[in-house]
PDB file of C-alpha atoms in Angstrom:
ATOM      1  CA  MET A  59       9.138 -12.707  -4.431  1.00 47.00           C
ATOM      2  CA  SER A  60       6.158 -10.798  -5.542  1.00 50.00           C
ATOM      3  CA  TYR A  61       2.976 -10.410  -3.375  1.00 54.00           C
ATOM      4  CA  GLU A  62       1.489 -12.395  -6.970  1.00 61.00           C
ATOM      5  CA  ARG A  63       3.391 -15.226  -6.519  1.00 63.00           C
ATOM      6  CA  LEU A  64       2.365 -15.415  -2.366  1.00 58.00           C
ATOM      7  CA  PRO A  65       0.201 -18.655  -1.764  1.00 60.00           C
ATOM      8  CA  PRO A  66      -3.322 -19.103  -0.224  1.00 65.00           C
ATOM      9  CA  LYS A  67      -3.978 -17.156   2.390  1.00 68.00           C
ATOM     10  CA  HIS A  68      -5.442 -20.271   3.716  1.00 70.00           C
ATOM     11  CA  ASP A  69      -2.069 -22.175   2.995  1.00 72.00           C
ATOM     12  CA  PRO A  70       0.396 -22.871   5.884  1.00 71.00           C
ATOM     13  CA  GLU A  71       3.317 -21.515   3.310  1.00 73.00           C
ATOM     14  CA  TYR A  72       1.444 -18.187   3.472  1.00 72.00           C
ATOM     15  CA  LYS A  73       2.406 -17.434   7.050  1.00 75.00           C
ATOM     16  CA  TRP A  74       5.822 -18.269   6.345  1.00 75.00           C
ATOM     17  CA  ALA A  75       6.411 -16.236   2.500  1.00 76.00           C
ATOM     18  CA  VAL A  76       4.953 -13.162   5.251  1.00 76.00           C
ATOM     19  CA  ALA A  77       7.640 -13.819   7.403  1.00 77.00           C
ATOM     20  CA  TRP A  78      10.480 -14.947   5.026  1.00 78.00           C
ATOM     21  CA  MET A  79       9.636 -10.908   3.386  1.00 80.00           C
ATOM     22  CA  GLY A  80       9.273  -9.558   7.284  1.00 79.00           C
ATOM     23  CA  GLU A  81      13.171 -11.315   7.481  1.00 78.00           C
ATOM     24  CA  TYR A  82      14.765 -10.384   4.190  1.00 79.00           C
ATOM     25  CA  ILE A  83      13.461  -6.640   4.510  1.00 80.00           C
ATOM     26  CA  GLY A  84      14.674  -6.060   8.664  1.00 77.00           C
ATOM     27  CA  ALA A  85      17.879  -7.637   6.661  1.00 74.00           C
ATOM     28  CA  VAL A  86      18.146  -4.839   4.419  1.00 76.00           C
ATOM     29  CA  GLN A  87      17.119  -2.195   6.869  1.00 76.00           C
ATOM     30  CA  GLY A  88      20.254  -3.681   8.895  1.00 72.00           C
ATOM     31  CA  TYR A  89      22.141  -4.071   6.415  1.00 72.00           C
ATOM     32  CA  LEU A  90      21.112  -0.256   5.005  1.00 73.00           C
ATOM     33  CA  VAL A  91      21.423   1.146   8.545  1.00 72.00           C
ATOM     34  CA  ASN A  92      24.042  -0.408  10.721  1.00 68.00           C
ATOM     35  CA  GLY A  93      25.849  -0.674   7.889  1.00 67.00           C
ATOM     36  CA  MET A  94      26.186  -5.019   8.202  1.00 60.00           C
ATOM     37  CA  THR A  95      27.861  -5.957   4.965  1.00 61.00           C
ATOM     38  CA  PRO A  96      26.348  -8.641   2.074  1.00 62.00           C
ATOM     39  CA  PRO A  97      28.117 -11.511   3.555  1.00 64.00           C
ATOM     40  CA  THR A  98      27.527 -11.189   6.996  1.00 68.00           C
ATOM     41  CA  TRP A  99      24.023 -10.376   5.904  1.00 66.00           C
ATOM     42  CA  SER A 100      23.008 -13.445   4.301  1.00 73.00           C
ATOM     43  CA  LYS A 101      24.702 -15.769   7.204  1.00 78.00           C
ATOM     44  CA  TRP A 102      22.649 -13.789   9.172  1.00 77.00           C
ATOM     45  CA  LEU A 103      19.481 -14.386   7.108  1.00 77.00           C
ATOM     46  CA  GLU A 104      20.261 -17.997   6.693  1.00 80.00           C
ATOM     47  CA  GLU A 105      20.494 -17.775   9.918  1.00 83.00           C
ATOM     48  CA  LYS A 106      16.755 -16.120  11.079  1.00 80.00           C
ATOM     49  CA  ILE A 107      14.931 -18.598   8.228  1.00 79.00           C
ATOM     50  CA  LYS A 108      16.360 -21.484  10.026  1.00 83.00           C
ATOM     51  CA  GLU A 109      14.532 -20.279  12.795  1.00 82.00           C
ATOM     52  CA  ARG A 110      11.665 -20.015  11.545  1.00 78.00           C
ATOM     53  CA  LEU A 111      11.917 -23.672   9.837  1.00 78.00           C
ATOM     54  CA  ASP A 112      12.505 -24.624  13.249  1.00 77.00           C
ATOM     55  CA  VAL A 113       9.524 -22.368  15.401  1.00 70.00           C
ATOM     56  CA  GLY A 114       7.448 -24.043  11.739  1.00 61.00           C
ATOM     57  CA  GLN A 115       8.053 -27.411  12.638  1.00 56.00           C
TER      58      GLN A 115
END
């Protein structure tokens, strides 16, 4: 996801998109730093996204 494709700032989706990118970058760092394997990494990311969705509702 690139910055040009982010929804407008007043859009509720904007906060979610920014949060998602933050989680994604955090996951990449976790993979590089902690040596998480890609399958556990994607599962971890899915859980993080679900948490965000639950909080957003």
